[in-house]
XYZ file of C-alpha atoms in Angstrom:
566
model
C 76.044 172.125 53.332
C 79.378 172.888 51.734
C 81.509 170.049 50.400
C 84.465 170.585 52.849
C 82.051 170.192 55.834
C 80.511 167.055 54.338
C 83.972 165.535 53.832
C 84.917 166.458 57.406
C 81.808 164.742 58.879
C 82.300 161.727 56.613
C 85.937 161.414 57.662
C 84.940 161.600 61.355
C 82.201 158.976 60.838
C 84.659 156.597 59.111
C 87.115 157.013 61.970
C 84.471 156.296 64.649
C 83.168 153.306 62.667
C 86.651 151.831 62.414
C 87.180 152.225 66.181
C 83.793 150.631 66.951
C 84.430 147.734 64.531
C 87.875 147.165 65.973
C 86.531 147.205 69.546
C 83.711 144.816 68.635
C 86.131 142.454 66.859
C 88.506 142.461 69.826
C 85.638 141.731 72.172
C 84.478 138.824 70.011
C 88.011 137.459 69.770
C 88.491 137.753 73.517
C 85.117 136.089 74.133
C 86.010 133.209 71.791
C 89.427 132.816 73.421
C 87.799 132.893 76.868
C 85.251 130.241 75.852
C 88.013 128.065 74.377
C 89.987 128.300 77.616
C 86.912 127.440 79.671
C 86.007 124.406 77.542
C 89.618 123.143 77.544
C 90.127 123.915 81.204
C 89.307 121.941 84.338
C 85.870 120.666 85.263
C 84.262 120.708 88.683
C 86.236 117.610 89.780
C 89.484 119.563 89.333
C 88.489 121.935 92.134
C 87.661 119.193 94.642
C 89.847 117.254 97.065
C 92.741 119.723 97.046
C 94.086 121.087 100.308
C 96.815 123.748 100.600
C 99.769 122.620 102.663
C 99.877 123.961 106.236
C 103.203 125.630 105.542
C 101.669 127.753 102.781
C 98.661 128.533 104.943
C 100.893 129.807 107.747
C 102.808 132.048 105.341
C 99.695 134.026 104.508
C 97.287 135.628 106.948
C 94.690 135.946 104.197
C 92.437 132.992 103.368
C 92.894 132.680 99.629
C 90.844 130.334 97.489
C 93.137 127.925 95.677
C 91.943 127.207 92.134
C 94.078 124.506 90.465
C 94.380 124.795 86.708
C 96.184 122.124 84.748
C 95.701 120.890 81.229
C 95.762 117.142 80.556
C 99.239 117.565 79.054
C 100.561 118.385 82.529
C 99.505 114.945 83.830
C 102.479 113.331 82.084
C 105.192 112.131 84.444
C 107.947 112.914 81.902
C 110.064 109.964 82.983
C 109.808 110.547 86.739
C 110.702 107.342 88.580
C 108.234 105.575 90.867
C 109.130 103.289 93.771
C 106.437 100.984 95.217
C 106.171 99.726 98.799
C 103.352 97.194 99.228
C 101.856 96.142 102.565
C 98.968 93.817 103.385
C 97.022 91.311 101.316
C 97.294 89.967 97.766
C 94.657 92.488 96.696
C 97.153 95.250 97.466
C 99.708 93.524 95.241
C 97.191 93.441 92.412
C 96.181 97.065 93.082
C 99.842 98.045 92.780
C 99.985 96.451 89.333
C 96.860 98.433 88.347
C 98.479 101.649 89.613
C 101.691 100.900 87.743
C 99.731 100.288 84.523
C 98.009 103.686 84.877
C 101.211 105.570 85.676
C 103.179 103.853 82.925
C 100.685 105.062 80.301
C 101.187 108.605 81.646
C 104.939 108.710 81.139
C 106.265 107.454 84.480
C 109.143 104.978 84.895
C 109.701 102.461 87.693
C 112.832 102.042 89.838
C 113.995 99.280 92.189
C 116.076 101.478 94.499
C 114.209 103.990 96.674
C 117.178 106.382 96.433
C 116.476 106.804 92.706
C 112.775 107.579 93.209
C 110.978 110.811 92.356
C 107.663 109.370 93.554
C 107.202 106.906 96.441
C 103.912 104.995 96.439
C 103.019 103.276 99.734
C 100.113 100.852 99.299
C 98.656 100.393 102.776
C 96.553 98.016 104.881
C 94.079 98.969 107.640
C 92.786 95.580 108.744
C 94.614 95.814 112.100
C 96.131 98.604 114.165
C 99.638 97.106 113.915
C 99.511 97.424 110.125
C 98.865 101.167 110.414
C 101.530 101.665 113.098
C 104.048 100.138 110.704
C 103.111 102.742 108.073
C 103.375 105.675 110.504
C 106.856 104.499 111.499
C 107.835 104.085 107.860
C 106.726 107.646 107.086
C 109.363 108.974 109.498
C 112.068 107.409 107.349
C 110.456 108.689 104.134
C 110.238 112.187 105.629
C 113.995 112.111 106.238
C 114.582 111.103 102.610
C 112.406 113.971 101.452
C 114.217 116.505 103.618
C 117.621 115.381 102.286
C 116.468 115.712 98.673
C 118.567 118.184 96.672
C 116.764 121.060 94.947
C 118.389 120.132 91.616
C 116.563 116.768 91.557
C 113.156 118.363 92.027
C 110.544 117.441 94.645
C 110.236 113.934 96.094
C 106.524 113.080 96.192
C 105.149 110.679 98.814
C 101.772 109.039 98.205
C 99.655 106.995 100.628
C 97.293 104.647 98.795
C 94.805 101.927 99.700
C 92.790 101.024 102.779
C 94.610 103.167 105.358
C 94.261 106.181 103.045
C 90.535 105.482 102.708
C 90.024 105.029 106.449
C 91.959 108.098 107.649
C 91.479 110.402 104.641
C 92.518 114.015 105.423
C 93.985 113.022 108.804
C 97.005 111.509 107.042
C 97.954 114.970 105.738
C 97.275 116.629 109.075
C 99.490 114.195 110.984
C 102.313 113.882 108.446
C 103.128 117.003 106.452
C 105.516 115.021 104.247
C 102.633 113.258 102.450
C 101.663 114.800 99.111
C 98.898 112.510 97.793
C 96.247 110.437 99.563
C 94.240 108.131 97.285
C 91.653 105.485 98.149
C 91.231 102.109 96.398
C 88.688 103.457 93.884
C 90.596 106.586 92.791
C 93.740 105.160 91.199
C 92.791 106.444 87.741
C 93.002 109.965 89.207
C 96.622 109.545 90.357
C 98.250 111.263 87.314
C 96.162 114.391 88.032
C 96.782 114.287 91.785
C 100.536 113.920 91.274
C 100.529 116.768 88.752
C 98.720 119.071 91.181
C 101.218 118.461 93.965
C 104.178 118.793 91.602
C 103.106 122.043 89.906
C 101.413 123.815 92.817
C 103.159 122.217 95.827
C 99.774 121.476 97.367
C 98.683 118.189 98.920
C 95.842 116.390 97.125
C 93.231 113.885 98.270
C 90.767 111.631 96.459
C 89.079 109.022 98.627
C 85.721 108.819 96.870
C 84.362 105.257 96.902
C 82.645 103.995 93.778
C 79.638 101.770 93.172
C 80.918 100.501 89.830
C 84.727 100.883 89.565
C 86.381 97.487 88.980
C 89.381 98.582 86.804
C 88.163 96.066 84.219
C 89.430 98.427 81.499
C 92.961 98.542 82.982
C 95.350 95.709 82.111
C 97.639 95.379 85.165
C 101.390 95.443 84.533
C 103.147 92.838 86.675
C 105.784 94.132 89.075
C 107.657 90.813 88.983
C 107.480 89.615 85.401
C 109.785 86.659 86.179
C 107.363 85.047 88.630
C 105.347 82.078 87.305
C 102.361 83.153 89.432
C 100.006 86.111 89.107
C 96.923 87.628 90.723
C 93.682 88.645 89.002
C 91.129 90.813 90.769
C 87.641 89.600 89.789
C 85.564 91.702 92.200
C 85.957 94.480 94.745
C 84.325 95.429 98.016
C 82.236 93.455 100.497
C 78.576 93.483 101.560
C 78.820 91.124 104.556
C 79.311 93.801 107.234
C 80.915 91.505 109.836
C 80.977 93.529 113.046
C 84.786 93.431 113.471
C 85.732 94.207 109.859
C 86.764 97.547 108.342
C 86.813 96.288 104.716
C 83.297 97.477 103.694
C 84.298 100.982 104.808
C 87.674 101.021 103.027
C 86.775 99.018 99.904
C 83.099 99.853 99.486
C 80.195 97.772 98.196
C 80.580 94.572 96.187
C 80.871 94.877 92.409
C 82.188 92.293 89.968
C 84.154 92.545 86.745
C 82.584 91.257 83.540
C 83.473 87.596 83.081
C 84.803 88.204 79.577
C 87.383 90.747 80.788
C 88.693 88.233 83.357
C 89.040 85.466 80.764
C 90.880 87.867 78.453
C 93.343 88.769 81.230
C 93.945 85.074 81.920
C 94.803 84.580 78.227
C 97.261 87.501 78.305
C 98.994 86.069 81.380
C 99.181 82.612 79.783
C 100.896 84.146 76.748
C 103.391 85.792 79.126
C 104.349 82.382 80.526
C 102.373 82.524 83.796
C 101.659 79.013 85.114
C 99.336 79.817 88.041
C 96.743 82.525 88.693
C 94.911 83.380 91.896
C 91.477 84.954 91.493
C 91.087 87.707 94.081
C 88.245 89.415 95.878
C 87.303 90.549 99.373
C 84.484 88.000 99.106
C 85.619 86.209 95.967
C 83.014 83.441 95.731
C 80.122 85.912 95.921
C 81.209 87.010 92.422
C 78.224 87.945 90.282
C 78.651 89.404 86.782
C 75.531 91.585 86.598
C 76.377 92.805 83.089
C 74.732 89.593 81.833
C 71.134 88.565 82.510
C 70.232 85.117 83.755
C 67.136 83.759 85.430
C 69.061 82.182 88.304
C 69.060 83.733 91.766
C 72.097 83.489 94.029
C 71.610 81.301 97.100
C 73.582 80.732 100.280
C 74.636 77.404 101.776
C 71.909 75.866 104.018
C 72.383 77.026 107.600
C 74.013 80.328 106.535
C 72.394 83.755 106.264
C 73.343 87.244 105.092
C 72.525 90.823 106.061
C 71.647 91.603 102.432
C 69.169 90.241 99.905
C 70.374 87.555 97.520
C 71.447 88.939 94.162
C 69.161 88.290 91.196
C 70.537 87.574 87.693
C 74.160 87.666 86.645
C 76.827 85.039 85.967
C 77.955 83.031 88.990
C 81.356 82.239 90.485
C 80.933 78.573 89.516
C 80.540 79.563 85.860
C 83.558 81.880 86.044
C 85.716 79.098 87.531
C 84.614 76.686 84.818
C 85.321 79.096 81.949
C 88.757 80.062 83.310
C 89.684 76.394 83.832
C 88.627 75.480 80.289
C 90.424 78.490 78.759
C 93.820 77.553 80.257
C 93.812 73.774 80.975
C 97.556 73.725 81.736
C 97.472 76.663 84.131
C 96.783 76.230 87.841
C 93.783 78.116 89.260
C 93.444 79.249 92.885
C 91.123 81.793 94.523
C 90.952 83.826 97.745
C 89.425 85.073 99.993
C 85.990 83.437 100.072
C 83.118 83.335 102.556
C 81.743 79.946 103.714
C 78.161 80.948 102.874
C 78.920 80.985 99.126
C 80.360 77.472 98.772
C 77.426 76.016 96.873
C 77.533 72.472 95.526
C 77.852 73.992 92.025
C 81.189 75.527 93.030
C 82.390 72.303 94.649
C 81.502 70.252 91.541
C 83.540 72.560 89.295
C 86.555 72.339 91.643
C 86.205 68.546 91.684
C 85.816 68.110 87.908
C 88.717 70.265 86.663
C 92.244 69.051 87.515
C 93.793 72.500 87.044
C 91.632 74.003 89.825
C 93.562 73.396 93.047
C 91.818 71.240 95.644
C 92.526 73.838 98.284
C 89.802 75.849 100.016
C 90.169 78.777 102.364
C 87.276 78.532 104.845
C 87.417 81.436 107.332
C 85.794 80.479 110.632
C 86.933 83.405 112.855
C 85.562 81.687 115.995
C 84.285 78.297 117.122
C 81.667 79.626 119.545
C 78.082 80.449 118.556
C 77.714 83.481 120.836
C 80.926 85.036 119.519
C 79.929 84.233 115.925
C 76.627 86.024 116.507
C 78.377 89.100 117.920
C 80.708 88.985 114.921
C 77.656 88.869 112.595
C 79.106 85.943 110.688
C 75.704 84.506 109.755
C 76.295 80.878 110.786
C 76.764 78.595 113.774
C 79.564 76.207 114.709
C 77.295 73.315 113.699
C 76.550 74.772 110.248
C 80.275 75.372 109.656
C 81.193 71.785 110.594
C 78.429 70.432 108.356
C 79.856 72.447 105.439
C 83.327 71.000 106.153
C 81.811 67.507 105.859
C 80.117 68.390 102.535
C 83.378 69.804 101.147
C 85.306 66.669 102.104
C 82.631 64.484 100.479
C 83.184 66.299 97.178
C 86.958 66.711 97.656
C 88.330 63.883 99.870
C 91.947 65.126 99.785
C 91.157 68.845 100.017
C 93.595 71.158 101.758
C 91.787 73.498 104.152
C 92.980 76.829 105.532
C 91.199 79.334 107.757
C 91.214 82.629 109.672
C 90.700 82.871 113.427
C 90.425 85.827 115.807
C 90.902 85.516 119.572
C 89.970 88.097 122.188
C 86.935 89.533 120.399
C 84.676 91.773 122.503
C 83.298 89.927 125.523
C 84.987 86.602 124.688
C 85.091 84.381 127.788
C 87.511 81.562 128.478
C 84.826 78.978 127.684
C 83.992 80.716 124.390
C 87.655 80.761 123.417
C 88.004 77.049 124.216
C 85.342 76.369 121.572
C 87.675 77.967 119.012
C 90.556 75.720 120.076
C 88.394 72.582 119.819
C 87.181 73.633 116.346
C 90.787 73.962 115.150
C 91.570 70.506 116.570
C 88.426 68.922 115.102
C 88.678 70.289 111.533
C 92.494 70.136 111.173
C 93.811 72.800 108.817
C 96.871 72.748 106.567
C 97.286 76.471 107.046
C 95.750 79.091 109.331
C 95.989 82.851 109.793
C 95.670 83.564 113.496
C 95.205 87.018 115.032
C 94.427 88.788 118.280
C 91.453 91.112 117.910
C 92.172 94.726 116.995
C 89.193 97.101 117.208
C 88.676 99.364 114.204
C 86.746 102.639 114.109
C 83.511 102.763 112.045
C 82.830 99.051 112.501
C 79.675 97.768 114.198
C 81.777 96.397 117.074
C 83.258 99.865 117.654
C 79.758 101.334 118.017
C 78.109 98.524 119.973
C 80.702 96.617 121.997
C 83.604 97.196 124.331
C 87.097 95.906 123.629
C 87.253 94.428 127.111
C 89.613 91.450 126.769
C 93.014 92.465 128.239
C 95.926 92.543 125.817
C 97.918 89.997 127.844
C 94.953 87.613 127.712
C 94.710 88.092 123.936
C 98.391 87.249 123.509
C 98.110 84.180 125.706
C 95.071 82.951 123.751
C 96.825 83.643 120.456
C 99.718 81.422 121.560
C 97.306 78.637 122.479
C 95.649 78.896 119.054
C 99.041 78.672 117.370
C 99.963 75.577 119.384
C 96.634 73.869 118.593
C 96.991 74.627 114.884
C 100.624 73.483 114.629
C 99.935 70.224 116.426
C 97.044 69.265 114.110
C 98.853 70.548 110.986
C 101.938 68.483 111.852
C 99.793 65.352 112.127
C 97.979 66.192 108.897
C 101.196 66.808 106.940
C 102.673 63.444 107.983
C 100.047 61.860 105.738
C 101.883 63.313 102.712
C 105.081 61.333 103.412
C 105.552 58.732 100.702
C 103.050 60.425 98.385
C 103.705 61.744 94.885
C 102.786 65.417 94.632
C 102.768 67.979 91.822
C 104.441 71.299 92.609
C 105.066 74.476 90.638
C 108.626 75.745 91.169
C 108.319 79.376 92.326
C 111.836 80.305 93.413
C 114.996 79.498 95.321
C 114.923 78.561 98.983
C 115.816 81.375 101.398
C 118.239 79.118 103.253
C 120.231 77.691 100.345
C 120.717 78.343 96.634
C 120.982 74.568 96.200
C 117.273 74.178 96.957
C 114.114 75.483 95.330
C 110.537 75.612 96.557
C 107.076 75.190 95.147
C 103.564 74.543 96.430
C 101.381 71.501 96.105
C 97.638 71.559 95.498
C 96.943 72.108 99.201
C 99.080 75.279 99.017
C 101.753 73.807 101.321
C 105.320 74.897 100.632
C 107.515 72.022 99.390
C 111.337 72.244 99.465
C 113.299 70.213 96.884
C 117.003 70.068 95.952
C 118.028 71.807 92.745
C 119.209 69.085 90.363
C 118.880 67.542 86.918
C 115.784 65.373 86.570
C 113.897 63.492 83.886
C 111.687 65.347 81.449
C 108.983 63.308 79.687
C 108.278 64.109 76.065
C 106.074 61.314 74.713
C 108.337 58.262 74.788
C 111.559 60.289 74.885
C 113.195 60.805 78.277
C 116.113 63.133 78.925
C 117.748 64.987 81.806
C 117.103 68.671 82.327
C 117.779 71.094 85.175
C 114.869 72.290 87.309
C 113.913 75.894 86.531
C 111.478 78.404 88.010
C 108.110 77.907 86.321
C 108.451 74.126 85.909
C 105.766 71.715 87.045
C 107.615 68.902 88.807
C 106.388 65.589 90.236
C 108.031 65.002 93.627
C 108.221 62.250 96.240
C 107.575 63.612 99.769
C 110.153 62.429 102.325
C 109.762 64.725 105.366
C 107.188 67.043 106.908
C 106.471 69.484 109.738
C 103.646 71.905 110.511
C 104.945 74.484 108.025
C 106.576 72.742 105.036
C 107.156 69.454 103.238
C 110.508 68.217 101.938
C 110.697 66.074 98.826
C 112.858 64.550 96.107
C 112.129 65.687 92.527
C 111.135 62.871 90.129
C 110.413 64.334 86.701
C 109.005 67.364 84.905
C 105.453 67.109 83.707
C 102.247 69.050 83.051
C 98.995 69.264 84.988
C 97.109 67.121 82.480
C 99.834 64.462 82.235
C 100.323 64.250 85.994
C 96.669 63.632 86.798
C 96.148 61.271 83.870
C 98.976 59.081 85.265
C 97.921 59.299 88.904
């Protein structure tokens, strides 16, 4: 072959080789870039719980699959302002502080005026129908705010959180198109992602997955009211009791407890912030069981009480938690709510008795005073067992303040059965009571098995009779405080006059005192100082009624000094 032909073939081969190498390199680069994008992109969870808004669906006749794609960087709120509206129990208040902690770490700010908000968070309750009706009515106002929002300010996002969100799930979005995010009690850590999805794609987002282990123990709540001398600490979540009237197990899930160490650490942080009183929270707070630690002790119920579940084996008990918290902060008041009567073992009562900073105040929900109604409610005890427990509690704690919950008009309740509730209220005598007419909830055992057959007018009439029975006995009980010296923690100014402040005594009764200069004891030195929020003050009770006590302030003191002098 002649040299010119050889050079021609060689030149052609070099050209083809370069093209092939370039193509192969480009393919490899594209493959690497594709793999990088896949690994840095969303996981399976990112594609769940997202629903296109109905407006967008109507705009297109084609069913398109919506695939959200956001990097973690997009989860940042970039200074968007959040406004919180909290409804329901103390647990919702604590949940709000958990939510605020999560959002704050993702670049959100908080505002006090709803007109300044970019995000409105409504933390909801589902325990009764009236609580949900209040939220539906509130959403009409929020919808109007959203519609008036100027385009320059960007979208106003409305989020429904908590028990109502968990109970109704997708239905919230179907009924109210103004809602952007629906999140259940166990999905608060997912809120930055959910908010980012609705902001970037204008799609509604839902996460209502319940968890078997989420306790938010790794989230340090940020208090909404940092000036308050009181705070709440969630020690466990969920409930296993399955009372037939109660929606809580379906909106809060199964019981799970925080590690004891994480609770003690949070108490220390609050003490350093100047908090003078903490309330330990749980749906069934005294069934607390830290299963992260092994013990040989098995949990037991009070004699005469039974449960629908097996007793828990191993773990650290509520009595031990109370003791460790009390010893960690001896000059901080300790309260807890809401308990179940079955878990008030003598171990718990001894700890309450032996530590002066644990308030001698016990919430003892009865719900009804009739055995047949209690059985239909699946409460796990009789009237007689409940009264025997009251006697045991008063043996350990002679001056205990008792409070309770009662429901009238439960399914099939007769007049005679209701009268047993009234006589129980009169016999026990409570300092405080939460009284309700029955409201049937979907998913509960009562919804499946019973009929809500007590007329509404009858329920209201019975509720009024319960209120009258409670107020009469509470008024008599509170008269016994007149002339006594009580210790109160000043929590704030009276609603009726800036010249008065209020606090609560051990029994959790509100005490009104005039705002004035009083003695402060420092060893042997005595001087005058003005009463301030957060002060422990010894007072002399002068008046009482079924709701409050009135008193004259004597001197400032501490928990240890007050009880050592008494």
